[in-house]
PDB file of C-alpha atoms in Angstrom:
ATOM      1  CA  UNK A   3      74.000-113.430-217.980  1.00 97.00           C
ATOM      2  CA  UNK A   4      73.781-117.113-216.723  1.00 98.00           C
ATOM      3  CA  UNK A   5      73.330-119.684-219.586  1.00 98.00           C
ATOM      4  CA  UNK A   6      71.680-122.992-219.329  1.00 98.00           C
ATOM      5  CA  UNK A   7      72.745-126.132-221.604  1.00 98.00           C
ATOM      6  CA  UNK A   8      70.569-129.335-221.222  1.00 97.00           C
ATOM      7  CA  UNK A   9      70.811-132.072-221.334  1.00 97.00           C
ATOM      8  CA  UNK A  10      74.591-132.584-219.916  1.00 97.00           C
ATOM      9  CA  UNK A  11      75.391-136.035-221.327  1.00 97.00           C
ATOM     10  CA  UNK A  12      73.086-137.253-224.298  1.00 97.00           C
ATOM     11  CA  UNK A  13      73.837-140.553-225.780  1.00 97.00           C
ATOM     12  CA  UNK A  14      72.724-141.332-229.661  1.00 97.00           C
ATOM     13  CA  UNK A  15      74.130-143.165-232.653  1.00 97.00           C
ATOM     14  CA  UNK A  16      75.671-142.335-235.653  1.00 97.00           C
ATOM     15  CA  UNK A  17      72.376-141.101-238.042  1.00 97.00           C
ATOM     16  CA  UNK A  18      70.333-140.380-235.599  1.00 97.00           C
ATOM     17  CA  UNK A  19      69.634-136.140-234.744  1.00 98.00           C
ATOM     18  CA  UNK A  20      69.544-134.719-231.674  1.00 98.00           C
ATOM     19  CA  UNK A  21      68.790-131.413-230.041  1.00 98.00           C
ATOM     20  CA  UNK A  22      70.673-129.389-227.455  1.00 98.00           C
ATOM     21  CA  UNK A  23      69.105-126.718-225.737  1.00 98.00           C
ATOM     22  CA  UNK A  24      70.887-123.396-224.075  1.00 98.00           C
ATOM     23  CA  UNK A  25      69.070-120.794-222.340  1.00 98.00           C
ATOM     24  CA  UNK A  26      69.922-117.299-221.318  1.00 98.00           C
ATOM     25  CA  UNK A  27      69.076-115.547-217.944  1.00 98.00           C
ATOM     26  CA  UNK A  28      67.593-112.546-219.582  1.00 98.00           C
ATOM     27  CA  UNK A  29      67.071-111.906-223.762  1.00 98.00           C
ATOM     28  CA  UNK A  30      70.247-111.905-225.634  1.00 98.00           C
ATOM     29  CA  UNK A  31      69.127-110.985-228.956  1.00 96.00           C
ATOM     30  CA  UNK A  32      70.187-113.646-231.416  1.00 96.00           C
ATOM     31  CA  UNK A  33      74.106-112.736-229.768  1.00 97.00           C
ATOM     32  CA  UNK A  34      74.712-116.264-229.315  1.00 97.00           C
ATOM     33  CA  UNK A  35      77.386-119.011-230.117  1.00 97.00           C
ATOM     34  CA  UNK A  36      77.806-122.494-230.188  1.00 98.00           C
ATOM     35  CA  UNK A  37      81.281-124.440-229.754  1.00 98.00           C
ATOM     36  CA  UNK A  38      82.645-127.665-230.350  1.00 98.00           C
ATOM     37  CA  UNK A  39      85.330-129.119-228.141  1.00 98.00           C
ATOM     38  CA  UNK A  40      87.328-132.503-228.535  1.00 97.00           C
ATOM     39  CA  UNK A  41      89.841-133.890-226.877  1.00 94.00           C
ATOM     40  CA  UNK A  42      93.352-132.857-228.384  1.00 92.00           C
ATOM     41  CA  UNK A  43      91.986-129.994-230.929  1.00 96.00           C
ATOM     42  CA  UNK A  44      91.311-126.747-230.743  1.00 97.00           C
ATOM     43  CA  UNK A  45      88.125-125.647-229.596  1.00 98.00           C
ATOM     44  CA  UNK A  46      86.386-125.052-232.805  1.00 98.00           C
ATOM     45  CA  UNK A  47      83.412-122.478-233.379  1.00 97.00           C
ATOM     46  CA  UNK A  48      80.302-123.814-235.305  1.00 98.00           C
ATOM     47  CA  UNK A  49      77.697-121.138-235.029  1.00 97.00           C
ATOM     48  CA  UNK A  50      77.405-117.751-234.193  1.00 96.00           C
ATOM     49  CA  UNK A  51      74.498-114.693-234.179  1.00 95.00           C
ATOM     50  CA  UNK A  52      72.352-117.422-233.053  1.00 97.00           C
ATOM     51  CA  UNK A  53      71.909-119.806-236.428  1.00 97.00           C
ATOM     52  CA  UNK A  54      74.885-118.371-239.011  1.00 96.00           C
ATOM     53  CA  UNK A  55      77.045-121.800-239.921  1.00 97.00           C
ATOM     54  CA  UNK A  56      80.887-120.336-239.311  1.00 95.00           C
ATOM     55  CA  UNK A  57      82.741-121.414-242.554  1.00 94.00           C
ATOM     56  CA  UNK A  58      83.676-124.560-242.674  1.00 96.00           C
ATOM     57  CA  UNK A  59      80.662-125.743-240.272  1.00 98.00           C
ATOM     58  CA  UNK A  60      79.011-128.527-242.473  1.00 98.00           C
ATOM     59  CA  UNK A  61      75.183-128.610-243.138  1.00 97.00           C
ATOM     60  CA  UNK A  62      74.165-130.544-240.943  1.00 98.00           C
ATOM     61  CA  UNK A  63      74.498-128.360-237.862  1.00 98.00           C
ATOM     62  CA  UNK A  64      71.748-125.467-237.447  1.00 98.00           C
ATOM     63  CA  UNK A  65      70.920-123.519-234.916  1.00 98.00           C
ATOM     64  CA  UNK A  66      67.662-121.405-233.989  1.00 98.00           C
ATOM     65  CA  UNK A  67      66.395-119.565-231.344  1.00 98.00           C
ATOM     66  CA  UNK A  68      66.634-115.715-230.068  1.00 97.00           C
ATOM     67  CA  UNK A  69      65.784-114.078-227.086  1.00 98.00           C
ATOM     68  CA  UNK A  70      66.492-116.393-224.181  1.00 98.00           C
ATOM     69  CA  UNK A  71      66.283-120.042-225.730  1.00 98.00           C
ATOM     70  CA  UNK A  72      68.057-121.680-228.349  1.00 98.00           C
ATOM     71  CA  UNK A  73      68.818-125.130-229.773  1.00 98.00           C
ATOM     72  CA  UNK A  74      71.845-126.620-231.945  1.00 98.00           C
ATOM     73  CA  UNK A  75      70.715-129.658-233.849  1.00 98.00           C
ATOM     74  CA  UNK A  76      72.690-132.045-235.193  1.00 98.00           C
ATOM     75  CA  UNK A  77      71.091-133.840-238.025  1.00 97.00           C
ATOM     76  CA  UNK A  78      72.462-137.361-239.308  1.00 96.00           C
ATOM     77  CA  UNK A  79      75.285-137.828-236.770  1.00 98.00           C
ATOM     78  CA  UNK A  80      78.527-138.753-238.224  1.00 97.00           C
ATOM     79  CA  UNK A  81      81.464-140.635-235.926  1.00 96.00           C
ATOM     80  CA  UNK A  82      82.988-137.238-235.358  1.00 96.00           C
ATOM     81  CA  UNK A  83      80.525-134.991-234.131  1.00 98.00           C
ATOM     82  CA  UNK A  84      80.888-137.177-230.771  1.00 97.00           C
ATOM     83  CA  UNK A  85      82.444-133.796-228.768  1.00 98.00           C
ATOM     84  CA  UNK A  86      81.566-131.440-225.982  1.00 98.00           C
ATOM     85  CA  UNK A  87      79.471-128.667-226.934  1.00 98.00           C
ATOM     86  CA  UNK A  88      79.082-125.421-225.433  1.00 98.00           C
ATOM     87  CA  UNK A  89      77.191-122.074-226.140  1.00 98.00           C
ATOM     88  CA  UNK A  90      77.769-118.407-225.599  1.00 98.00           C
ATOM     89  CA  UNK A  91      76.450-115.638-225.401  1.00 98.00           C
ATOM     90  CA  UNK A  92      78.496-112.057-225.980  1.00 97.00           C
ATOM     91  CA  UNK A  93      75.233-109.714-225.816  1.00 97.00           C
ATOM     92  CA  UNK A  94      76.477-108.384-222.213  1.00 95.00           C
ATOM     93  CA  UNK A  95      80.189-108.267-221.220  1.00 93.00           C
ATOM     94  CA  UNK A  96      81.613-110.221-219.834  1.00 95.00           C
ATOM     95  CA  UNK A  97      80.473-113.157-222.374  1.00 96.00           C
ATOM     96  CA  UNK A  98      79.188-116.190-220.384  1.00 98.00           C
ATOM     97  CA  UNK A  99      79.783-120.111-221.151  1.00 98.00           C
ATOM     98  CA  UNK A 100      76.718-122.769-220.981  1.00 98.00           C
ATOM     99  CA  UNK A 101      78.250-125.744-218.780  1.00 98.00           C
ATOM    100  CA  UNK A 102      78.524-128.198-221.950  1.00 98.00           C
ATOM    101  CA  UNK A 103      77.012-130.853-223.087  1.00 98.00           C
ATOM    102  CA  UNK A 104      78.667-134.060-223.849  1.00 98.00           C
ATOM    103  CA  UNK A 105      77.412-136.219-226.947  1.00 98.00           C
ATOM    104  CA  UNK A 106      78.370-140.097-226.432  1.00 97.00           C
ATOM    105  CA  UNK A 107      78.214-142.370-228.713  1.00 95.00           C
ATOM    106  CA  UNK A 108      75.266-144.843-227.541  1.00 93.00           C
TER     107      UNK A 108
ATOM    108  CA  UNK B   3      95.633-120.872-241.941  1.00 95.00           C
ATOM    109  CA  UNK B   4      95.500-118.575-239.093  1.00 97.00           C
ATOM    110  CA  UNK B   5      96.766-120.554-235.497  1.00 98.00           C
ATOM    111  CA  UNK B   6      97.154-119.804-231.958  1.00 98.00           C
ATOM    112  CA  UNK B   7     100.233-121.265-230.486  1.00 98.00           C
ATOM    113  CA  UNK B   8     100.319-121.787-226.656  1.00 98.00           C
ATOM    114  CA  UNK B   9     103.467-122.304-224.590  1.00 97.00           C
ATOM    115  CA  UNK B  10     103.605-125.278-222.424  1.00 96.00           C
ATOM    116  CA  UNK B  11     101.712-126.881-219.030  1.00 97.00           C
ATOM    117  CA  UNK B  12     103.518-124.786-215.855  1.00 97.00           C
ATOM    118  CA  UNK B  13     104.264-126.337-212.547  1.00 98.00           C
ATOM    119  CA  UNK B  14     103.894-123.034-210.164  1.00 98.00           C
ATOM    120  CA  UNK B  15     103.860-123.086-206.384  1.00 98.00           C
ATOM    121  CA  UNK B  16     101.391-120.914-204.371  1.00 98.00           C
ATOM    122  CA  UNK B  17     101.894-117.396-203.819  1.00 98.00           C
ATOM    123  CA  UNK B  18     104.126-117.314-206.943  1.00 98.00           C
ATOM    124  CA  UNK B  19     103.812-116.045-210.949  1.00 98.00           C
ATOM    125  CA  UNK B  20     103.121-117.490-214.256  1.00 98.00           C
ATOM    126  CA  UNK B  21     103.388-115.970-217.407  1.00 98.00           C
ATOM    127  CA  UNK B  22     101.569-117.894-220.564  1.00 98.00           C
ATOM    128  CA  UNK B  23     101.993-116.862-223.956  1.00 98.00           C
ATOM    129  CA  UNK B  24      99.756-117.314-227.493  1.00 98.00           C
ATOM    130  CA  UNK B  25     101.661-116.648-230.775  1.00 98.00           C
ATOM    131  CA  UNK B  26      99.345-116.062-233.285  1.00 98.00           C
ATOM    132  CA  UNK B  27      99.880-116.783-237.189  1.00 98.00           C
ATOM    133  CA  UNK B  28      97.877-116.988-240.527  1.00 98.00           C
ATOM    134  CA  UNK B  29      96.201-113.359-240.044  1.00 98.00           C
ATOM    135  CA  UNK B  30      97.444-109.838-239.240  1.00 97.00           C
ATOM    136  CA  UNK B  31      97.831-109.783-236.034  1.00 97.00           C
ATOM    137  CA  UNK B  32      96.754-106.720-234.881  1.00 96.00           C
ATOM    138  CA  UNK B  33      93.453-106.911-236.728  1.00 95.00           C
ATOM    139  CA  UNK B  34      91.730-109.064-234.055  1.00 96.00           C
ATOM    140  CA  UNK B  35      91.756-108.770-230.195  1.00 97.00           C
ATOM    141  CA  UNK B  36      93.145-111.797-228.155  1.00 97.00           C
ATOM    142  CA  UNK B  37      90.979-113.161-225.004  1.00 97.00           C
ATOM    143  CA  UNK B  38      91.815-115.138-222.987  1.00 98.00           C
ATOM    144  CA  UNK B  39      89.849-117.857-220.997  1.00 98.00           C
ATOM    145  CA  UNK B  40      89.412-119.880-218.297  1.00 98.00           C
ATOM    146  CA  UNK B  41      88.421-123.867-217.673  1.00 98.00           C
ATOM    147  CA  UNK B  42      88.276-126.124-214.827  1.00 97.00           C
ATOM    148  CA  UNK B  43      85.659-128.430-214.459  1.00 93.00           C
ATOM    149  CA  UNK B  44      83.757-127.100-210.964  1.00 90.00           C
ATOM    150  CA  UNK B  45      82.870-123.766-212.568  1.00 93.00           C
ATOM    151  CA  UNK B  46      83.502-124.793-216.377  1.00 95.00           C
ATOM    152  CA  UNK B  47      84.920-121.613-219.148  1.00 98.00           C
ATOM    153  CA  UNK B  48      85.438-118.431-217.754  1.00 98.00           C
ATOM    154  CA  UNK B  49      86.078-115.624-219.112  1.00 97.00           C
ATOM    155  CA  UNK B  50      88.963-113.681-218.172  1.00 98.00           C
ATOM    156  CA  UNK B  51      89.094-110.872-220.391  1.00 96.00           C
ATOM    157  CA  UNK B  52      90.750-109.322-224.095  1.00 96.00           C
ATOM    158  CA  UNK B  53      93.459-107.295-225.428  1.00 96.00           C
ATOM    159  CA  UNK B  54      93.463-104.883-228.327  1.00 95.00           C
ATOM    160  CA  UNK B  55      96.330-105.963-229.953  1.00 96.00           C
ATOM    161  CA  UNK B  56      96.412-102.664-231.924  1.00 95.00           C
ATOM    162  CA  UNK B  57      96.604-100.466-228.558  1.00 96.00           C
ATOM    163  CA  UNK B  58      97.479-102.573-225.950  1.00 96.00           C
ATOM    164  CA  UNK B  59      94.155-101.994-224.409  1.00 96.00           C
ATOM    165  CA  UNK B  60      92.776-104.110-222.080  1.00 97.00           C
ATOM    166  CA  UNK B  61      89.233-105.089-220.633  1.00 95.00           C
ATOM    167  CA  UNK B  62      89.103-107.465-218.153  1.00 97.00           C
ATOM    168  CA  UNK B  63      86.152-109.712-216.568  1.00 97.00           C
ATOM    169  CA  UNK B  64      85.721-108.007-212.704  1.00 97.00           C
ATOM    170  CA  UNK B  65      86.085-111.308-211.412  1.00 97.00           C
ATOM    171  CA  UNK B  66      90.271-111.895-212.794  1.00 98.00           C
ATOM    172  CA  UNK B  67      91.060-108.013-212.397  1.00 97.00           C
ATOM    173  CA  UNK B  68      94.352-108.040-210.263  1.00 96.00           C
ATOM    174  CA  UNK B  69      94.877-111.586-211.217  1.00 98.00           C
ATOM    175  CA  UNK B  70      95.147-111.618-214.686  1.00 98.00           C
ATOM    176  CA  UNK B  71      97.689-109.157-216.611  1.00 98.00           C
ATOM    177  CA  UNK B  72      97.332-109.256-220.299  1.00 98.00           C
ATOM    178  CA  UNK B  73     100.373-107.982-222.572  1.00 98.00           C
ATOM    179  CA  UNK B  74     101.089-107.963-226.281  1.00 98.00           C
ATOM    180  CA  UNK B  75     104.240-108.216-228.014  1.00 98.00           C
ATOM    181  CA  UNK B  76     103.514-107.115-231.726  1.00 97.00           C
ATOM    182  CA  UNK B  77     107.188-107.712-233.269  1.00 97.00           C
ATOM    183  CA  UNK B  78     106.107-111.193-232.740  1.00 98.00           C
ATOM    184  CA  UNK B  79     102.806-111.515-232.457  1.00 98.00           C
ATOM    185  CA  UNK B  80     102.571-112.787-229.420  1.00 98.00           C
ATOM    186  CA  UNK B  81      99.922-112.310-226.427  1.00 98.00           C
ATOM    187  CA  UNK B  82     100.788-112.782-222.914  1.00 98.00           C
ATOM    188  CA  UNK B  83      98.973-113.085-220.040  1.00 98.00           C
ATOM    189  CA  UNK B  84     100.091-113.488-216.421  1.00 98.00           C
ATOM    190  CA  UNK B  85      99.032-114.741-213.302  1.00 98.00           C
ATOM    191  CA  UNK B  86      99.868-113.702-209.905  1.00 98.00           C
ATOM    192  CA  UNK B  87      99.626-115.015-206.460  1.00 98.00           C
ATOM    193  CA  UNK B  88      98.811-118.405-207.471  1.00 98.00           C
ATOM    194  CA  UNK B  89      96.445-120.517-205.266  1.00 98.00           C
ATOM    195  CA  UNK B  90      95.161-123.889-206.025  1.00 97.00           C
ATOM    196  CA  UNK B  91      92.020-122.144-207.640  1.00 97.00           C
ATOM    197  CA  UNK B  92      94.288-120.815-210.011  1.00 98.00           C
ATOM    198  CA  UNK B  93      94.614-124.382-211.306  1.00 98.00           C
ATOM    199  CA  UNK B  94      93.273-124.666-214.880  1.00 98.00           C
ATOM    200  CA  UNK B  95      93.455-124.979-218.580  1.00 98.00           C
ATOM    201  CA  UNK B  96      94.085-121.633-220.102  1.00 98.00           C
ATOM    202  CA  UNK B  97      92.803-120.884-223.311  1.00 98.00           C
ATOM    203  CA  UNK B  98      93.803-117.923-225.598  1.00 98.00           C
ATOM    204  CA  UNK B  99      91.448-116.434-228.372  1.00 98.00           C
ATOM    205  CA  UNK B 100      90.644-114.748-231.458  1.00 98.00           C
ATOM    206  CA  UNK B 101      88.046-112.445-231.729  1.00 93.00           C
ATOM    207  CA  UNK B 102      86.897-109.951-233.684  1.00 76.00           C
ATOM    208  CA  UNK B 103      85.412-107.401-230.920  1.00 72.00           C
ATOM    209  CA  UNK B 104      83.597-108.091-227.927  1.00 67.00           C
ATOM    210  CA  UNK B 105      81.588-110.890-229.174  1.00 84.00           C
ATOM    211  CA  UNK B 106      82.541-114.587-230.077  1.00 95.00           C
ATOM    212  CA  UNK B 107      85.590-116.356-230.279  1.00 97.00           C
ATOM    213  CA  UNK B 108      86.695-118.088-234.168  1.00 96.00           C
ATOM    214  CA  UNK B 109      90.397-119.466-233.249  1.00 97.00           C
ATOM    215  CA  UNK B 110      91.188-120.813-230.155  1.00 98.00           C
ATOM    216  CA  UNK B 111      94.631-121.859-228.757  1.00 98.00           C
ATOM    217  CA  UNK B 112      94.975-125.450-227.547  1.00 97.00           C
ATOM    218  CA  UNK B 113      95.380-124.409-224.086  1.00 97.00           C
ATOM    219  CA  UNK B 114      97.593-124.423-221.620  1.00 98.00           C
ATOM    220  CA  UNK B 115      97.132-126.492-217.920  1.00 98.00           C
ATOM    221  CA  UNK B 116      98.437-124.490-215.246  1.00 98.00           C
ATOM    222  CA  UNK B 117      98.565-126.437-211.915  1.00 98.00           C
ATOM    223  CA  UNK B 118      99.747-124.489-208.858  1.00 98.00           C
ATOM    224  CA  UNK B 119     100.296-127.002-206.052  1.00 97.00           C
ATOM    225  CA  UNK B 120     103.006-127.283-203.091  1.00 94.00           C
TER     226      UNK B 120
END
């Protein structure tokens, strides 16, 4: 299953929200995950099953979507949601990776 | 809190082996698989594929089968995996796992860059 992230590079500033979009080759249910990556840390998972916050993920993130599109918004940006994010989906094996999208700090 | 520990960047030369480990902590081990993935920038994370850290079985993405060889050492609970005749595609960051079956991934390891060169 080939997944789709756009934008690639989306520049906003700290309270603003913004949208990333992922879409899957064929439906995936609501199997779907969405990952944060910065520089030095561990990769850390935010959402999975499509729009269930992982613990610790704070309210601000959501996700929506099923089938073959889905979005992660980030509402009221904070300094340190500037990161790489990537989806997933594990409907089919193997699990496939969206090609990121980087969030800059405008 | 549960961590996966990975060993250090390797320096291999083409043609030759690497073997990477992930020492996991914070959780009973063998109650989660370990995968194991993939990233370089031209064709982004790939995944390679999981261990059952229970059985020692292994499922691995078509793509990596006879390069990859995952391995488990439970006394200290510890996943492996190896890579054989290295090529400059081989190149990477390496990224162990946790996962809870064949779905998504709630630990990571902090990687490991392997960089096979001459």
């Amino acid at each position: 299953v080939q997944m789709t992230q756009s934008p690639s590079y989306l520049a906003a500033s700290p309270g603003e929200s913004v949208s990333i979009s992922c879409k899957a080759s064929k439906s995936i249910s609501n199997n779907l995950a969405w990952y944060q990556e910065k520089p030095g840390k561990a990769n850390k998972l935010l959402i999975h099953s499509g729009s269930t916050l992982q613990s610790g993920t704070p309210s601000r993130f959501s996700g929506s979507g099923s089938g073959t599109d889905f979005t992660l918004t980030i509402r009221s940006l904070e300094s340190e949601d500037f990161a790489v994010y990537y989806c997933q989906q594990y409907n089919e094996y193997p699990p496939t990776f969206g090609a990121g999208t980087k969030l800059e700090l405008k | 809190q549960v961590q996966l520990q990975q060993s250090g960047a390797e320096l291999a030369k083409p043609g030759s082996s690497v073997k990477i480990s992930c020492k996991a902590s914070g959780y009973t081990f063998t109650s989660y698989y370990i995968s194991w993935i993939k990233q370089t920038t031209g064709q982004g994370l790939e995944y390679i594929g999981y261990i059952n850290t229970g059985s020692g079985g292994t499922n691995y993405n078509e793509k990596f089968k006879g390069k990859a060889t995952l391995t488990v050492d439970k006394s200290s609970s510890t996943a492996f995996m190896q890579l054989s005749s290295l090529t400059p595609d081989d190149s990477a960051v390496y990224y162990c796992a946790r996962e809870g079956g064949i779905d998504y991934f709630d630990y990571w390891g902090q990687g490991v860059m392997v960089t096979v060169s001459s």
